[in-house]
Amino acid sequence: MNHILVRKGLVDMTDIRHFSERIVAGADGAEIAVAQWPGPKGPLVCVHGLTSHSRAFAGLATELADYALIAVDCRGRGRSSKEPPFGLEQHAADLAAVMDGLDIDTATIVGHSMGAYIAGAFYARFPQRVQRLVFVDGGYPQPLPPGVTPDDLLESTLSMFLTKIRRTWASLEEYLAFYESTPVYREGVDGYGRAHFAYDLAYQHDGVLKARVGEECVAADWREVLDRALVGKRLEGVSVPLLLIRALGGLTGTGDLVITDEVREAIAVRVPQVQVADVPGANHHTILFSVAGARAVARLIEEFLK
């Protein structure tokens, strides 16, 4: 958690399960920040989305109270190194190095959004280290519209998240108000959401707050996420159980599905054993960054791991 924001009383951590933080060496020795929740079951190794970080899984870890859960800040985000190289292969290599550093031989890999793509890249490179895969509203892209480049789509589709990166904020409350003004959080940000968003921000030397994610890493990773041929090839060899969880509220809370029926079928062609579960009351963000969403995902994962 962003300790400055906690000390200022802006975030109530009493509802979040206790965790520890540490820095582990990535594939090239770069610093990778890790959050760890203890537990007798698991482990689950969790990877976040494009502009997120390890606290994306604070609510899920709290709901999965019996599970050991490890979540990383992918390089370019959170407290991890902000230096390149970026890309899904690099994140997968970093994840393997983190598991080595934590003495984790095998695990269930859980990925949200871009994290699902990283989980697929990790399996393609280190299949022997994966017990099961969980894709939370991610893992395979929709086709690009004719004449549209990944950079075009980044600006048009993810404008809300680019705003988060590019501007500064006077306070956490201003930041939360920005999200609550969008369809994504029309019902407000609850405790799990606040725990996530507080870690988004860090104080700058002039006292303002800025998101702890760089635009360079977002653009680089986004281009690879949209490479359908590459992503599809990585999935073709998956032989372990895969749970695909869809948020029916869509990317922006307006029903604009991330995992459309066409995408779901494309995954099933490559991974016939995939199990698909829908979460009707959640969008791409509240599926993890809200109590109801995290609870629904936790129950699905518990059933999947039986």
mmCIF file of C-alpha atoms in Angstrom:
data_model
loop_
_atom_site.group_PDB
_atom_site.id
_atom_site.type_symbol
_atom_site.label_atom_id
_atom_site.label_comp_id
_atom_site.label_asym_id
_atom_site.label_seq_id
_atom_site.Cartn_x
_atom_site.Cartn_y
_atom_site.Cartn_z
ATOM 1 C CA MET A 1 0.000 0.000 0.000
ATOM 2 C CA ASN A 2 1.105 3.588 -0.521
ATOM 3 C CA HIS A 3 2.115 4.184 3.090
ATOM 4 C CA ILE A 4 1.908 7.987 2.838
ATOM 5 C CA LEU A 5 -1.716 7.801 1.782
ATOM 6 C CA VAL A 6 -2.459 5.298 4.539
ATOM 7 C CA ARG A 7 -0.870 7.528 7.195
ATOM 8 C CA LYS A 8 -2.946 10.461 5.998
ATOM 9 C CA GLY A 9 -6.045 8.382 6.700
ATOM 10 C CA LEU A 10 -7.320 8.227 3.141
ATOM 11 C CA VAL A 11 -7.408 4.434 2.958
ATOM 12 C CA ASP A 12 -8.934 2.019 5.452
ATOM 13 C CA MET A 13 -6.861 -1.165 5.341
ATOM 14 C CA THR A 14 -8.841 -3.046 7.971
ATOM 15 C CA ASP A 15 -10.792 -4.943 5.313
ATOM 16 C CA ILE A 16 -7.677 -6.087 3.405
ATOM 17 C CA ARG A 17 -5.936 -9.315 4.429
ATOM 18 C CA HIS A 18 -2.461 -8.768 5.875
ATOM 19 C CA PHE A 19 0.352 -8.975 3.351
ATOM 20 C CA SER A 20 4.067 -8.329 3.076
ATOM 21 C CA GLU A 21 6.045 -6.485 0.428
ATOM 22 C CA ARG A 22 9.481 -7.179 -0.961
ATOM 23 C CA ILE A 23 11.726 -6.538 -3.944
ATOM 24 C CA VAL A 24 12.881 -9.540 -6.012
ATOM 25 C CA ALA A 25 15.332 -9.597 -8.914
ATOM 26 C CA GLY A 26 13.746 -9.868 -12.353
ATOM 27 C CA ALA A 27 15.157 -11.731 -15.341
ATOM 28 C CA ASP A 28 17.925 -9.176 -15.947
ATOM 29 C CA GLY A 29 18.397 -8.224 -12.310
ATOM 30 C CA ALA A 30 15.862 -5.382 -12.463
ATOM 31 C CA GLU A 31 13.890 -4.707 -9.295
ATOM 32 C CA ILE A 32 10.432 -6.297 -9.327
ATOM 33 C CA ALA A 33 8.105 -5.419 -6.455
ATOM 34 C CA VAL A 34 6.015 -8.240 -5.022
ATOM 35 C CA ALA A 35 3.078 -8.411 -2.612
ATOM 36 C CA GLN A 36 2.647 -11.685 -0.703
ATOM 37 C CA TRP A 37 -0.375 -13.013 1.154
ATOM 38 C CA PRO A 38 0.295 -16.201 3.191
ATOM 39 C CA GLY A 39 -1.907 -19.276 3.225
ATOM 40 C CA PRO A 40 -1.851 -23.093 3.398
ATOM 41 C CA LYS A 41 -3.241 -23.628 -0.117
ATOM 42 C CA GLY A 42 -1.906 -22.634 -3.511
ATOM 43 C CA PRO A 43 0.171 -20.809 -4.435
ATOM 44 C CA LEU A 44 -1.525 -18.490 -6.883
ATOM 45 C CA VAL A 45 0.839 -16.216 -8.803
ATOM 46 C CA CYS A 46 -1.080 -13.203 -10.076
ATOM 47 C CA VAL A 47 -0.354 -10.757 -12.884
ATOM 48 C CA HIS A 48 -2.189 -7.459 -13.351
ATOM 49 C CA GLY A 49 -3.469 -5.433 -16.293
ATOM 50 C CA LEU A 50 -1.978 -2.802 -18.577
ATOM 51 C CA THR A 51 -1.950 0.245 -16.271
ATOM 52 C CA SER A 52 -2.357 -1.571 -12.960
ATOM 53 C CA HIS A 53 -0.118 -3.231 -10.360
ATOM 54 C CA SER A 54 -0.023 -5.892 -7.659
ATOM 55 C CA ARG A 55 -2.804 -4.344 -5.554
ATOM 56 C CA ALA A 56 -5.248 -5.290 -8.278
ATOM 57 C CA PHE A 57 -5.408 -8.559 -6.327
ATOM 58 C CA ALA A 58 -5.785 -7.176 -2.786
ATOM 59 C CA GLY A 59 -9.509 -7.872 -2.776
ATOM 60 C CA LEU A 60 -9.145 -11.308 -4.356
ATOM 61 C CA ALA A 61 -6.447 -12.251 -1.840
ATOM 62 C CA THR A 62 -8.752 -11.192 0.979
ATOM 63 C CA GLU A 63 -11.604 -13.290 -0.390
ATOM 64 C CA LEU A 64 -9.286 -16.299 -0.893
ATOM 65 C CA ALA A 65 -8.246 -16.305 2.745
ATOM 66 C CA ASP A 66 -6.855 -19.868 2.717
ATOM 67 C CA TYR A 67 -4.598 -19.340 -0.289
ATOM 68 C CA ALA A 68 -1.034 -18.176 -0.597
ATOM 69 C CA LEU A 69 -1.140 -15.465 -3.236
ATOM 70 C CA ILE A 70 1.771 -13.645 -4.837
ATOM 71 C CA ALA A 71 1.211 -10.588 -7.027
ATOM 72 C CA VAL A 72 3.863 -8.652 -8.935
ATOM 73 C CA ASP A 73 4.239 -5.082 -10.118
ATOM 74 C CA CYS A 74 5.206 -5.693 -13.746
ATOM 75 C CA ARG A 75 8.190 -3.604 -14.797
ATOM 76 C CA GLY A 76 7.169 -0.064 -15.612
ATOM 77 C CA ARG A 77 4.486 -0.110 -12.897
ATOM 78 C CA GLY A 78 4.155 0.323 -9.154
ATOM 79 C CA ARG A 79 7.441 0.076 -7.276
ATOM 80 C CA SER A 80 9.185 -2.038 -9.921
ATOM 81 C CA SER A 81 11.912 -0.802 -12.251
ATOM 82 C CA LYS A 82 10.700 1.721 -14.815
ATOM 83 C CA GLU A 83 13.448 0.846 -17.304
ATOM 84 C CA PRO A 84 12.933 -1.182 -20.515
ATOM 85 C CA PRO A 85 12.833 -3.719 -22.033
ATOM 86 C CA PHE A 86 9.082 -4.168 -21.868
ATOM 87 C CA GLY A 87 6.792 -6.635 -23.661
ATOM 88 C CA LEU A 88 4.950 -9.797 -22.659
ATOM 89 C CA GLU A 89 7.991 -12.052 -23.101
ATOM 90 C CA GLN A 90 9.972 -9.833 -20.739
ATOM 91 C CA HIS A 91 7.201 -9.866 -18.146
ATOM 92 C CA ALA A 92 6.999 -13.664 -18.432
ATOM 93 C CA ALA A 93 10.755 -13.946 -17.888
ATOM 94 C CA ASP A 94 10.507 -11.612 -14.895
ATOM 95 C CA LEU A 95 7.715 -13.755 -13.469
ATOM 96 C CA ALA A 96 9.872 -16.873 -13.723
ATOM 97 C CA ALA A 97 12.724 -15.047 -11.980
ATOM 98 C CA VAL A 98 10.378 -13.897 -9.213
ATOM 99 C CA MET A 99 9.164 -17.458 -8.694
ATOM 100 C CA ASP A 100 12.785 -18.594 -8.501
ATOM 101 C CA GLY A 101 13.539 -15.878 -5.960
ATOM 102 C CA LEU A 102 10.590 -16.968 -3.826
ATOM 103 C CA ASP A 103 11.379 -20.700 -4.176
ATOM 104 C CA ILE A 104 8.148 -21.397 -6.048
ATOM 105 C CA ASP A 105 8.528 -24.274 -8.475
ATOM 106 C CA THR A 106 4.982 -24.465 -9.862
ATOM 107 C CA ALA A 107 1.797 -22.472 -9.361
ATOM 108 C CA THR A 108 -1.608 -21.607 -10.707
ATOM 109 C CA ILE A 109 -1.094 -18.456 -12.764
ATOM 110 C CA VAL A 110 -3.889 -15.887 -12.562
ATOM 111 C CA GLY A 111 -3.891 -13.000 -15.026
ATOM 112 C CA HIS A 112 -6.255 -10.056 -15.276
ATOM 113 C CA SER A 113 -6.553 -8.200 -18.594
ATOM 114 C CA MET A 114 -2.976 -7.865 -19.941
ATOM 115 C CA GLY A 115 -1.930 -10.216 -17.143
ATOM 116 C CA ALA A 116 -3.841 -13.016 -18.884
ATOM 117 C CA TYR A 117 -1.702 -12.455 -21.988
ATOM 118 C CA ILE A 118 1.418 -12.583 -19.821
ATOM 119 C CA ALA A 119 0.134 -15.817 -18.278
ATOM 120 C CA GLY A 120 -0.224 -17.247 -21.793
ATOM 121 C CA ALA A 121 3.290 -16.126 -22.709
ATOM 122 C CA PHE A 122 4.583 -17.610 -19.451
ATOM 123 C CA TYR A 123 2.967 -20.962 -20.203
ATOM 124 C CA ALA A 124 4.399 -20.993 -23.734
ATOM 125 C CA ARG A 125 7.898 -20.549 -22.326
ATOM 126 C CA PHE A 126 7.660 -22.384 -18.982
ATOM 127 C CA PRO A 127 4.843 -24.952 -19.300
ATOM 128 C CA GLN A 128 6.331 -27.217 -16.645
ATOM 129 C CA ARG A 129 5.854 -24.465 -14.034
ATOM 130 C CA VAL A 130 2.109 -24.023 -14.563
ATOM 131 C CA GLN A 131 -0.460 -26.121 -12.708
ATOM 132 C CA ARG A 132 -3.513 -24.263 -14.012
ATOM 133 C CA LEU A 133 -4.352 -20.979 -15.729
ATOM 134 C CA VAL A 134 -6.997 -18.402 -14.860
ATOM 135 C CA PHE A 135 -7.734 -15.609 -17.340
ATOM 136 C CA VAL A 136 -9.819 -12.794 -15.845
ATOM 137 C CA ASP A 137 -11.358 -10.806 -18.706
ATOM 138 C CA GLY A 138 -8.339 -11.064 -20.960
ATOM 139 C CA GLY A 139 -6.013 -13.394 -22.821
ATOM 140 C CA TYR A 140 -6.942 -12.991 -26.499
ATOM 141 C CA PRO A 141 -7.615 -9.798 -28.478
ATOM 142 C CA GLN A 142 -10.449 -8.716 -30.689
ATOM 143 C CA PRO A 143 -9.461 -8.122 -34.332
ATOM 144 C CA LEU A 144 -8.271 -4.644 -35.239
ATOM 145 C CA PRO A 145 -10.757 -2.661 -37.339
ATOM 146 C CA PRO A 146 -9.607 -2.107 -40.946
ATOM 147 C CA GLY A 147 -7.083 0.710 -41.252
ATOM 148 C CA VAL A 148 -6.696 1.100 -37.481
ATOM 149 C CA THR A 149 -3.287 0.705 -35.818
ATOM 150 C CA PRO A 150 -2.650 -0.367 -32.215
ATOM 151 C CA ASP A 151 -1.569 3.200 -31.406
ATOM 152 C CA ASP A 152 -4.838 4.555 -32.841
ATOM 153 C CA LEU A 153 -6.799 2.149 -30.682
ATOM 154 C CA LEU A 154 -4.749 3.008 -27.604
ATOM 155 C CA GLU A 155 -5.781 6.658 -27.869
ATOM 156 C CA SER A 156 -9.434 5.997 -28.682
ATOM 157 C CA THR A 157 -10.217 3.001 -26.491
ATOM 158 C CA LEU A 158 -8.048 3.679 -23.457
ATOM 159 C CA SER A 159 -8.344 7.457 -23.226
ATOM 160 C CA MET A 160 -9.525 7.263 -19.607
ATOM 161 C CA PHE A 161 -6.406 5.360 -18.605
ATOM 162 C CA LEU A 162 -4.082 7.634 -20.554
ATOM 163 C CA THR A 163 -5.601 10.553 -18.646
ATOM 164 C CA LYS A 164 -4.721 8.771 -15.429
ATOM 165 C CA ILE A 165 -1.101 8.467 -16.569
ATOM 166 C CA ARG A 166 -0.585 11.893 -18.117
ATOM 167 C CA ARG A 167 -2.023 14.283 -15.561
ATOM 168 C CA THR A 168 -1.316 15.008 -11.909
ATOM 169 C CA TRP A 169 -3.766 14.859 -9.028
ATOM 170 C CA ALA A 170 -4.155 17.086 -5.995
ATOM 171 C CA SER A 171 -5.431 14.263 -3.789
ATOM 172 C CA LEU A 172 -6.627 10.693 -3.728
ATOM 173 C CA GLU A 173 -10.164 12.017 -3.389
ATOM 174 C CA GLU A 174 -9.812 13.946 -6.656
ATOM 175 C CA TYR A 175 -8.510 10.785 -8.305
ATOM 176 C CA LEU A 176 -11.420 8.707 -7.024
ATOM 177 C CA ALA A 177 -13.891 11.389 -8.102
ATOM 178 C CA PHE A 178 -12.477 11.139 -11.634
ATOM 179 C CA TYR A 179 -13.274 7.420 -11.750
ATOM 180 C CA GLU A 180 -16.660 7.859 -10.111
ATOM 181 C CA SER A 181 -17.602 10.317 -12.870
ATOM 182 C CA THR A 182 -17.328 7.499 -15.441
ATOM 183 C CA PRO A 183 -19.675 4.541 -16.122
ATOM 184 C CA VAL A 184 -16.966 2.237 -14.741
ATOM 185 C CA TYR A 185 -17.683 3.299 -11.148
ATOM 186 C CA ARG A 186 -21.185 4.720 -11.375
ATOM 187 C CA GLU A 187 -21.947 3.141 -7.973
ATOM 188 C CA GLY A 188 -18.807 4.531 -6.330
ATOM 189 C CA VAL A 189 -15.463 3.061 -5.287
ATOM 190 C CA ASP A 190 -15.620 0.680 -2.319
ATOM 191 C CA GLY A 191 -12.850 -0.437 0.045
ATOM 192 C CA TYR A 192 -11.227 -2.889 -2.355
ATOM 193 C CA GLY A 193 -11.236 -0.257 -5.067
ATOM 194 C CA ARG A 194 -9.673 2.329 -2.755
ATOM 195 C CA ALA A 195 -6.905 -0.104 -1.780
ATOM 196 C CA HIS A 196 -6.112 -0.517 -5.467
ATOM 197 C CA PHE A 197 -6.305 3.139 -6.460
ATOM 198 C CA ALA A 198 -4.269 4.425 -3.515
ATOM 199 C CA TYR A 199 -1.290 2.347 -4.641
ATOM 200 C CA ASP A 200 -1.745 3.807 -8.136
ATOM 201 C CA LEU A 201 -0.396 7.121 -6.913
ATOM 202 C CA ALA A 202 2.878 8.445 -5.518
ATOM 203 C CA TYR A 203 3.726 11.922 -4.244
ATOM 204 C CA GLN A 204 6.019 14.017 -6.444
ATOM 205 C CA HIS A 205 8.576 16.548 -5.221
ATOM 206 C CA ASP A 206 6.059 19.388 -5.613
ATOM 207 C CA GLY A 207 3.469 17.619 -3.469
ATOM 208 C CA VAL A 208 1.121 16.521 -6.235
ATOM 209 C CA LEU A 209 0.221 12.918 -6.964
ATOM 210 C CA LYS A 210 1.018 11.046 -10.164
ATOM 211 C CA ALA A 211 0.283 7.505 -11.322
ATOM 212 C CA ARG A 212 3.150 5.050 -10.895
ATOM 213 C CA VAL A 213 3.057 3.770 -14.458
ATOM 214 C CA GLY A 214 4.936 4.996 -17.505
ATOM 215 C CA GLU A 215 3.381 5.601 -20.904
ATOM 216 C CA GLU A 216 6.310 3.920 -22.683
ATOM 217 C CA CYS A 217 5.658 0.526 -21.102
ATOM 218 C CA VAL A 218 1.912 0.808 -21.682
ATOM 219 C CA ALA A 219 2.356 1.508 -25.400
ATOM 220 C CA ALA A 220 4.930 -1.266 -25.870
ATOM 221 C CA ASP A 221 2.855 -3.892 -24.079
ATOM 222 C CA TRP A 222 -0.363 -2.794 -25.796
ATOM 223 C CA ARG A 223 1.101 -3.402 -29.256
ATOM 224 C CA GLU A 224 1.991 -6.972 -28.345
ATOM 225 C CA VAL A 225 -1.387 -7.612 -26.696
ATOM 226 C CA LEU A 226 -3.111 -6.811 -30.007
ATOM 227 C CA ASP A 227 -0.963 -9.210 -32.060
ATOM 228 C CA ARG A 228 -3.612 -11.892 -32.653
ATOM 229 C CA ALA A 229 -1.316 -14.284 -34.502
ATOM 230 C CA LEU A 230 1.356 -14.224 -31.802
ATOM 231 C CA VAL A 231 -1.084 -14.485 -28.900
ATOM 232 C CA GLY A 232 -3.013 -17.287 -30.600
ATOM 233 C CA LYS A 233 0.129 -19.295 -31.269
ATOM 234 C CA ARG A 234 1.072 -19.097 -27.586
ATOM 235 C CA LEU A 235 -2.297 -20.535 -26.589
ATOM 236 C CA GLU A 236 -2.228 -23.469 -29.001
ATOM 237 C CA GLY A 237 0.002 -25.572 -26.776
ATOM 238 C CA VAL A 238 -1.911 -25.081 -23.520
ATOM 239 C CA SER A 239 -2.714 -28.493 -22.038
ATOM 240 C CA VAL A 240 -3.441 -27.551 -18.410
ATOM 241 C CA PRO A 241 -6.929 -26.601 -17.188
ATOM 242 C CA LEU A 242 -7.898 -23.024 -18.089
ATOM 243 C CA LEU A 243 -10.645 -20.946 -16.488
ATOM 244 C CA LEU A 244 -11.791 -17.932 -18.522
ATOM 245 C CA ILE A 245 -13.827 -15.412 -16.515
ATOM 246 C CA ARG A 246 -15.749 -12.737 -18.433
ATOM 247 C CA ALA A 247 -16.978 -9.400 -17.073
ATOM 248 C CA LEU A 248 -20.303 -8.800 -18.792
ATOM 249 C CA GLY A 249 -20.259 -5.082 -17.958
ATOM 250 C CA GLY A 250 -17.537 -4.610 -20.556
ATOM 251 C CA LEU A 251 -14.426 -2.439 -20.629
ATOM 252 C CA THR A 252 -16.030 0.865 -19.661
ATOM 253 C CA GLY A 253 -19.132 -0.336 -17.844
ATOM 254 C CA THR A 254 -21.357 0.069 -20.898
ATOM 255 C CA GLY A 255 -21.491 -3.565 -22.041
ATOM 256 C CA ASP A 256 -18.572 -3.209 -24.468
ATOM 257 C CA LEU A 257 -17.280 -6.726 -23.895
ATOM 258 C CA VAL A 258 -13.551 -7.410 -23.759
ATOM 259 C CA ILE A 259 -14.118 -11.140 -24.258
ATOM 260 C CA THR A 260 -16.768 -11.181 -26.965
ATOM 261 C CA ASP A 261 -18.416 -14.407 -28.077
ATOM 262 C CA GLU A 262 -16.038 -14.453 -31.059
ATOM 263 C CA VAL A 263 -13.008 -14.125 -28.782
ATOM 264 C CA ARG A 264 -14.366 -16.787 -26.432
ATOM 265 C CA GLU A 265 -14.761 -19.196 -29.357
ATOM 266 C CA ALA A 266 -11.281 -18.361 -30.672
ATOM 267 C CA ILE A 267 -9.820 -19.312 -27.300
ATOM 268 C CA ALA A 268 -11.891 -22.517 -27.191
ATOM 269 C CA VAL A 269 -10.583 -23.564 -30.616
ATOM 270 C CA ARG A 270 -7.016 -23.310 -29.293
ATOM 271 C CA VAL A 271 -7.715 -24.566 -25.759
ATOM 272 C CA PRO A 272 -10.646 -27.021 -26.002
ATOM 273 C CA GLN A 273 -10.609 -27.750 -22.266
ATOM 274 C CA VAL A 274 -11.305 -24.107 -21.362
ATOM 275 C CA GLN A 275 -14.035 -23.517 -18.795
ATOM 276 C CA VAL A 276 -15.921 -20.233 -19.230
ATOM 277 C CA ALA A 277 -17.712 -18.364 -16.447
ATOM 278 C CA ASP A 278 -19.520 -15.018 -16.705
ATOM 279 C CA VAL A 279 -19.841 -12.365 -13.988
ATOM 280 C CA PRO A 280 -22.942 -10.344 -14.954
ATOM 281 C CA GLY A 281 -22.709 -7.513 -12.419
ATOM 282 C CA ALA A 282 -19.088 -6.543 -13.020
ATOM 283 C CA ASN A 283 -17.123 -4.655 -15.639
ATOM 284 C CA HIS A 284 -13.478 -5.059 -16.632
ATOM 285 C CA HIS A 285 -12.349 -3.153 -13.522
ATOM 286 C CA THR A 286 -14.913 -3.885 -10.832
ATOM 287 C CA ILE A 287 -14.477 -7.597 -11.489
ATOM 288 C CA LEU A 288 -11.431 -7.277 -9.199
ATOM 289 C CA PHE A 289 -11.509 -3.720 -7.815
ATOM 290 C CA SER A 290 -14.763 -4.109 -5.875
ATOM 291 C CA VAL A 291 -16.023 -6.335 -3.095
ATOM 292 C CA ALA A 292 -18.765 -7.941 -5.184
ATOM 293 C CA GLY A 293 -16.491 -8.573 -8.159
ATOM 294 C CA ALA A 294 -13.560 -9.958 -6.180
ATOM 295 C CA ARG A 295 -15.911 -12.188 -4.202
ATOM 296 C CA ALA A 296 -17.481 -13.607 -7.363
ATOM 297 C CA VAL A 297 -14.079 -14.306 -8.920
ATOM 298 C CA ALA A 298 -12.838 -15.905 -5.697
ATOM 299 C CA ARG A 299 -15.748 -18.344 -5.606
ATOM 300 C CA LEU A 300 -15.166 -19.287 -9.256
ATOM 301 C CA ILE A 301 -11.470 -19.891 -8.626
ATOM 302 C CA GLU A 302 -12.171 -21.961 -5.513
ATOM 303 C CA GLU A 303 -14.512 -24.192 -7.495
ATOM 304 C CA PHE A 304 -12.001 -24.443 -10.348
ATOM 305 C CA LEU A 305 -9.210 -25.526 -7.997
ATOM 306 C CA LYS A 306 -11.190 -28.319 -6.314
#
